[in-house]
PDB file of C-alpha atoms in Angstrom:
ATOM      1  CA  UNK A  16      -4.600 -11.840  -2.519  1.00 34.00           C
ATOM      2  CA  UNK A  17      -7.639 -10.544  -4.311  1.00 36.00           C
ATOM      3  CA  UNK A  18     -10.280  -8.021  -3.410  1.00 37.00           C
ATOM      4  CA  UNK A  19     -12.610 -10.944  -2.723  1.00 39.00           C
ATOM      5  CA  UNK A  20     -10.126 -12.421  -0.250  1.00 41.00           C
ATOM      6  CA  UNK A  21      -9.738  -9.056   1.448  1.00 41.00           C
ATOM      7  CA  UNK A  22     -13.466  -8.440   1.759  1.00 42.00           C
ATOM      8  CA  UNK A  23     -13.952 -11.827   3.411  1.00 37.00           C
ATOM      9  CA  UNK A  24     -11.377 -10.998   6.083  1.00 47.00           C
ATOM     10  CA  UNK A  25     -12.409  -9.583   9.446  1.00 59.00           C
ATOM     11  CA  UNK A  26     -13.531  -6.004   9.331  1.00 82.00           C
ATOM     12  CA  UNK A  27     -11.958  -3.629  11.796  1.00 85.00           C
ATOM     13  CA  UNK A  28     -13.884  -2.014  14.628  1.00 89.00           C
ATOM     14  CA  UNK A  29     -13.685   1.775  14.934  1.00 91.00           C
ATOM     15  CA  UNK A  30     -11.131   1.416  17.752  1.00 92.00           C
ATOM     16  CA  UNK A  31      -9.033  -1.076  15.744  1.00 93.00           C
ATOM     17  CA  UNK A  32      -9.137   1.300  12.792  1.00 92.00           C
ATOM     18  CA  UNK A  33      -7.923   4.133  15.003  1.00 94.00           C
ATOM     19  CA  UNK A  34      -5.063   1.940  16.239  1.00 95.00           C
ATOM     20  CA  UNK A  35      -4.131   0.824  12.708  1.00 92.00           C
ATOM     21  CA  UNK A  36      -4.072   4.438  11.504  1.00 90.00           C
ATOM     22  CA  UNK A  37      -1.905   5.431  14.471  1.00 94.00           C
ATOM     23  CA  UNK A  38       0.386   2.513  13.588  1.00 91.00           C
ATOM     24  CA  UNK A  39       0.720   3.820  10.031  1.00 87.00           C
ATOM     25  CA  UNK A  40       1.547   7.271  11.350  1.00 87.00           C
ATOM     26  CA  UNK A  41       4.180   5.959  13.786  1.00 89.00           C
ATOM     27  CA  UNK A  42       5.790   3.707  11.191  1.00 84.00           C
ATOM     28  CA  UNK A  43       5.946   6.553   8.688  1.00 79.00           C
ATOM     29  CA  UNK A  44       7.684   8.739  11.284  1.00 82.00           C
ATOM     30  CA  UNK A  45      10.047   6.226  12.895  1.00 81.00           C
ATOM     31  CA  UNK A  46      10.186   3.141  10.678  1.00 76.00           C
ATOM     32  CA  UNK A  47       9.081  -0.412  11.368  1.00 76.00           C
ATOM     33  CA  UNK A  48      12.228  -1.287  13.322  1.00 78.00           C
ATOM     34  CA  UNK A  49      11.538   1.489  15.861  1.00 84.00           C
ATOM     35  CA  UNK A  50       7.839   0.755  16.193  1.00 86.00           C
ATOM     36  CA  UNK A  51       6.659  -0.583  19.546  1.00 92.00           C
ATOM     37  CA  UNK A  52       3.365  -1.288  21.238  1.00 95.00           C
ATOM     38  CA  UNK A  53       4.480   1.028  24.059  1.00 96.00           C
ATOM     39  CA  UNK A  54       4.854   3.950  21.605  1.00 96.00           C
ATOM     40  CA  UNK A  55       1.574   3.042  19.919  1.00 96.00           C
ATOM     41  CA  UNK A  56      -0.303   2.957  23.223  1.00 96.00           C
ATOM     42  CA  UNK A  57       1.095   6.375  24.112  1.00 96.00           C
ATOM     43  CA  UNK A  58       0.121   7.774  20.690  1.00 95.00           C
ATOM     44  CA  UNK A  59      -3.428   6.432  21.003  1.00 95.00           C
ATOM     45  CA  UNK A  60      -3.711   7.474  24.673  1.00 95.00           C
ATOM     46  CA  UNK A  61      -4.238   4.025  26.166  1.00 95.00           C
ATOM     47  CA  UNK A  62      -2.231   1.458  28.087  1.00 95.00           C
ATOM     48  CA  UNK A  63      -0.302  -1.339  26.373  1.00 94.00           C
ATOM     49  CA  UNK A  64      -2.757  -4.001  27.621  1.00 95.00           C
ATOM     50  CA  UNK A  65      -5.569  -2.004  26.011  1.00 95.00           C
ATOM     51  CA  UNK A  66      -3.919  -2.481  22.603  1.00 96.00           C
ATOM     52  CA  UNK A  67      -3.908  -6.240  23.216  1.00 95.00           C
ATOM     53  CA  UNK A  68      -7.652  -6.181  23.908  1.00 95.00           C
ATOM     54  CA  UNK A  69      -8.063  -5.196  20.246  1.00 95.00           C
ATOM     55  CA  UNK A  70      -5.274  -7.294  18.689  1.00 94.00           C
ATOM     56  CA  UNK A  71      -4.046 -10.720  19.787  1.00 92.00           C
ATOM     57  CA  UNK A  72      -0.390  -9.796  19.300  1.00 91.00           C
ATOM     58  CA  UNK A  73       1.929  -7.359  17.591  1.00 88.00           C
ATOM     59  CA  UNK A  74       1.986  -9.753  14.616  1.00 84.00           C
ATOM     60  CA  UNK A  75      -1.821  -9.714  14.504  1.00 89.00           C
ATOM     61  CA  UNK A  76      -1.720  -5.906  14.443  1.00 91.00           C
ATOM     62  CA  UNK A  77       0.827  -5.945  11.612  1.00 85.00           C
ATOM     63  CA  UNK A  78      -1.248  -8.418   9.591  1.00 84.00           C
ATOM     64  CA  UNK A  79      -4.331  -6.223  10.081  1.00 88.00           C
ATOM     65  CA  UNK A  80      -2.206  -3.214   9.051  1.00 85.00           C
ATOM     66  CA  UNK A  81      -1.064  -4.944   5.855  1.00 82.00           C
ATOM     67  CA  UNK A  82      -4.645  -6.013   5.132  1.00 84.00           C
ATOM     68  CA  UNK A  83      -5.868  -2.452   5.686  1.00 86.00           C
ATOM     69  CA  UNK A  84      -3.221  -1.134   3.284  1.00 80.00           C
ATOM     70  CA  UNK A  85      -4.101  -3.791   0.686  1.00 79.00           C
ATOM     71  CA  UNK A  86      -7.834  -3.052   0.978  1.00 83.00           C
ATOM     72  CA  UNK A  87      -7.272   0.673   0.556  1.00 81.00           C
ATOM     73  CA  UNK A  88      -4.974   0.111  -2.403  1.00 78.00           C
ATOM     74  CA  UNK A  89      -7.438  -2.231  -4.137  1.00 80.00           C
ATOM     75  CA  UNK A  90     -10.285   0.223  -3.539  1.00 83.00           C
ATOM     76  CA  UNK A  91      -8.278   3.100  -4.992  1.00 80.00           C
ATOM     77  CA  UNK A  92      -7.304   1.020  -8.033  1.00 79.00           C
ATOM     78  CA  UNK A  93     -10.887  -0.189  -8.539  1.00 79.00           C
ATOM     79  CA  UNK A  94     -12.108   3.416  -8.675  1.00 81.00           C
ATOM     80  CA  UNK A  95      -9.693   4.488 -11.410  1.00 77.00           C
ATOM     81  CA  UNK A  96     -11.641   5.963 -14.336  1.00 77.00           C
ATOM     82  CA  UNK A  97      -9.892   3.901 -17.037  1.00 75.00           C
ATOM     83  CA  UNK A  98     -12.721   2.030 -18.701  1.00 76.00           C
ATOM     84  CA  UNK A  99     -13.144   2.582 -22.441  1.00 81.00           C
ATOM     85  CA  UNK A 100      -9.804   4.369 -22.785  1.00 84.00           C
ATOM     86  CA  UNK A 101      -6.865   3.599 -25.033  1.00 89.00           C
ATOM     87  CA  UNK A 102      -4.047   1.735 -23.327  1.00 85.00           C
ATOM     88  CA  UNK A 103      -1.834   4.820 -23.375  1.00 85.00           C
ATOM     89  CA  UNK A 104      -4.599   6.884 -21.787  1.00 88.00           C
ATOM     90  CA  UNK A 105      -5.188   4.149 -19.187  1.00 86.00           C
ATOM     91  CA  UNK A 106      -1.491   4.294 -18.269  1.00 82.00           C
ATOM     92  CA  UNK A 107      -1.614   8.097 -18.012  1.00 83.00           C
ATOM     93  CA  UNK A 108      -4.712   8.020 -15.823  1.00 84.00           C
ATOM     94  CA  UNK A 109      -3.304   5.224 -13.683  1.00 81.00           C
ATOM     95  CA  UNK A 110      -0.057   7.072 -13.024  1.00 79.00           C
ATOM     96  CA  UNK A 111      -1.740  10.418 -12.434  1.00 81.00           C
ATOM     97  CA  UNK A 112      -4.263   8.945 -10.010  1.00 81.00           C
ATOM     98  CA  UNK A 113      -1.835   6.647  -8.214  1.00 78.00           C
ATOM     99  CA  UNK A 114       0.767   9.394  -7.779  1.00 78.00           C
ATOM    100  CA  UNK A 115      -1.923  11.796  -6.580  1.00 80.00           C
ATOM    101  CA  UNK A 116      -3.183   9.209  -4.110  1.00 77.00           C
ATOM    102  CA  UNK A 117       0.330   8.578  -2.813  1.00 75.00           C
ATOM    103  CA  UNK A 118       0.972  12.318  -2.491  1.00 76.00           C
ATOM    104  CA  UNK A 119      -2.244  12.831  -0.545  1.00 76.00           C
ATOM    105  CA  UNK A 120      -1.633   9.850   1.742  1.00 72.00           C
ATOM    106  CA  UNK A 121       2.009  10.296   2.685  1.00 71.00           C
ATOM    107  CA  UNK A 122       1.967   8.285   5.910  1.00 71.00           C
ATOM    108  CA  UNK A 123       0.304   5.419   4.028  1.00 69.00           C
ATOM    109  CA  UNK A 124       2.893   5.790   1.248  1.00 70.00           C
ATOM    110  CA  UNK A 125       5.868   5.796   3.574  1.00 71.00           C
ATOM    111  CA  UNK A 126       4.494   2.702   5.271  1.00 68.00           C
ATOM    112  CA  UNK A 127       3.722   0.882   2.003  1.00 66.00           C
ATOM    113  CA  UNK A 128       7.179   1.593   0.571  1.00 67.00           C
ATOM    114  CA  UNK A 129       9.106   1.073   3.814  1.00 66.00           C
ATOM    115  CA  UNK A 130      12.170  -1.077   3.211  1.00 63.00           C
ATOM    116  CA  UNK A 131      11.864  -2.283   6.821  1.00 60.00           C
ATOM    117  CA  UNK A 132       8.694  -4.196   5.952  1.00 60.00           C
ATOM    118  CA  UNK A 133      10.551  -6.274   3.413  1.00 59.00           C
ATOM    119  CA  UNK A 134      13.495  -7.232   5.618  1.00 59.00           C
ATOM    120  CA  UNK A 135      11.572  -9.981   7.405  1.00 59.00           C
ATOM    121  CA  UNK A 136       9.729 -13.126   6.387  1.00 61.00           C
ATOM    122  CA  UNK A 137       6.407 -12.391   8.025  1.00 68.00           C
ATOM    123  CA  UNK A 138       2.840 -12.901   6.890  1.00 71.00           C
ATOM    124  CA  UNK A 139       2.491  -9.114   6.753  1.00 69.00           C
ATOM    125  CA  UNK A 140       5.489  -8.878   4.431  1.00 73.00           C
ATOM    126  CA  UNK A 141       3.973 -11.525   2.181  1.00 77.00           C
ATOM    127  CA  UNK A 142       0.689  -9.584   1.958  1.00 75.00           C
ATOM    128  CA  UNK A 143       2.498  -6.367   0.998  1.00 72.00           C
ATOM    129  CA  UNK A 144       4.821  -8.105  -1.473  1.00 76.00           C
ATOM    130  CA  UNK A 145       1.855  -9.805  -3.098  1.00 80.00           C
ATOM    131  CA  UNK A 146       0.133  -6.435  -3.358  1.00 76.00           C
ATOM    132  CA  UNK A 147       3.166  -4.880  -5.075  1.00 76.00           C
ATOM    133  CA  UNK A 148       3.527  -7.887  -7.392  1.00 78.00           C
ATOM    134  CA  UNK A 149      -0.166  -7.742  -8.337  1.00 79.00           C
ATOM    135  CA  UNK A 150       0.228  -4.106  -9.323  1.00 77.00           C
ATOM    136  CA  UNK A 151       3.331  -4.788 -11.378  1.00 80.00           C
ATOM    137  CA  UNK A 152       1.689  -7.777 -13.088  1.00 82.00           C
ATOM    138  CA  UNK A 153      -1.429  -5.768 -13.937  1.00 81.00           C
ATOM    139  CA  UNK A 154       0.724  -2.970 -15.333  1.00 81.00           C
ATOM    140  CA  UNK A 155       2.750  -5.453 -17.425  1.00 84.00           C
ATOM    141  CA  UNK A 156      -0.474  -6.931 -18.818  1.00 86.00           C
ATOM    142  CA  UNK A 157      -1.754  -3.465 -19.670  1.00 85.00           C
ATOM    143  CA  UNK A 158       1.484  -2.601 -21.483  1.00 85.00           C
ATOM    144  CA  UNK A 159       1.482  -5.933 -23.340  1.00 88.00           C
ATOM    145  CA  UNK A 160      -2.088  -5.225 -24.473  1.00 87.00           C
ATOM    146  CA  UNK A 161      -0.890  -1.855 -25.732  1.00 87.00           C
ATOM    147  CA  UNK A 162       1.961  -3.523 -27.587  1.00 88.00           C
ATOM    148  CA  UNK A 163      -0.409  -5.974 -29.248  1.00 91.00           C
ATOM    149  CA  UNK A 164      -2.462  -3.123 -30.733  1.00 89.00           C
ATOM    150  CA  UNK A 165       0.518  -0.930 -31.572  1.00 91.00           C
ATOM    151  CA  UNK A 166      -0.064   1.739 -28.916  1.00 89.00           C
ATOM    152  CA  UNK A 167       3.105   0.887 -26.987  1.00 85.00           C
ATOM    153  CA  UNK A 168       6.527   0.235 -28.480  1.00 86.00           C
ATOM    154  CA  UNK A 169       6.907  -3.440 -29.238  1.00 87.00           C
ATOM    155  CA  UNK A 170      10.701  -3.527 -29.253  1.00 88.00           C
ATOM    156  CA  UNK A 171      10.870  -3.282 -25.460  1.00 83.00           C
ATOM    157  CA  UNK A 172       9.789  -5.948 -22.999  1.00 86.00           C
ATOM    158  CA  UNK A 173       6.582  -4.973 -21.172  1.00 83.00           C
ATOM    159  CA  UNK A 174       8.077  -6.115 -17.859  1.00 81.00           C
ATOM    160  CA  UNK A 175      11.092  -3.882 -18.356  1.00 82.00           C
ATOM    161  CA  UNK A 176       8.930  -0.878 -19.169  1.00 79.00           C
ATOM    162  CA  UNK A 177       6.697  -1.574 -16.164  1.00 78.00           C
ATOM    163  CA  UNK A 178       9.639  -2.066 -13.818  1.00 75.00           C
ATOM    164  CA  UNK A 179      11.223   1.162 -15.007  1.00 76.00           C
ATOM    165  CA  UNK A 180       7.994   3.129 -14.637  1.00 72.00           C
ATOM    166  CA  UNK A 181       7.258   1.708 -11.192  1.00 66.00           C
ATOM    167  CA  UNK A 182      10.843   2.386 -10.142  1.00 65.00           C
ATOM    168  CA  UNK A 183      10.580   5.954 -11.383  1.00 61.00           C
ATOM    169  CA  UNK A 184       7.324   6.397  -9.497  1.00 57.00           C
ATOM    170  CA  UNK A 185       8.872   4.933  -6.351  1.00 53.00           C
ATOM    171  CA  UNK A 186      11.874   7.226  -6.702  1.00 50.00           C
ATOM    172  CA  UNK A 187       9.579  10.211  -7.151  1.00 50.00           C
ATOM    173  CA  UNK A 188       7.679   9.281  -3.978  1.00 48.00           C
ATOM    174  CA  UNK A 189      10.897   8.804  -2.027  1.00 46.00           C
ATOM    175  CA  UNK A 190      12.268  12.104  -3.293  1.00 46.00           C
ATOM    176  CA  UNK A 191       9.119  14.003  -2.359  1.00 43.00           C
ATOM    177  CA  UNK A 192       8.760  12.336   1.001  1.00 42.00           C
ATOM    178  CA  UNK A 193      12.234  13.203   2.243  1.00 43.00           C
ATOM    179  CA  UNK A 194      11.830  16.961   1.737  1.00 39.00           C
TER     180      UNK A 194
END
């Protein structure tokens, strides 16, 4: 899943975008397992059949939701001001900006990090897992580049450092979101 793949996917109409955003809000409040088209229709102020005029099925809605999340994430990452910085400074900027973005977009964050999304084998789950894996891989590559020039400790595996940092960031988000 690359930005190019995402940009070639269908764009959402204004009404679809409104429905996707309402879906994010509902999922962040109640979880994926408690999400229903009936609740979504009520939240948006339409009938259930009206939702299906904009999305072929609940699965189609969830795939569009995952695509929307991936697009937003890629756009945020693309706008990070990390060019021409040392690796250590790139890591600092990345974490500061990503954590700020997650703090400012709590419903998005709760949806992205929802354990419920990853309990099924759906196309939506695959999109979100691929997004998380891309981020971890890019972070590992950045750390390895820092190790090769002596900016990051070389006695630790880049993947272990990245996993620990991402886990710490995830824990921080979870901690902040439950209060």
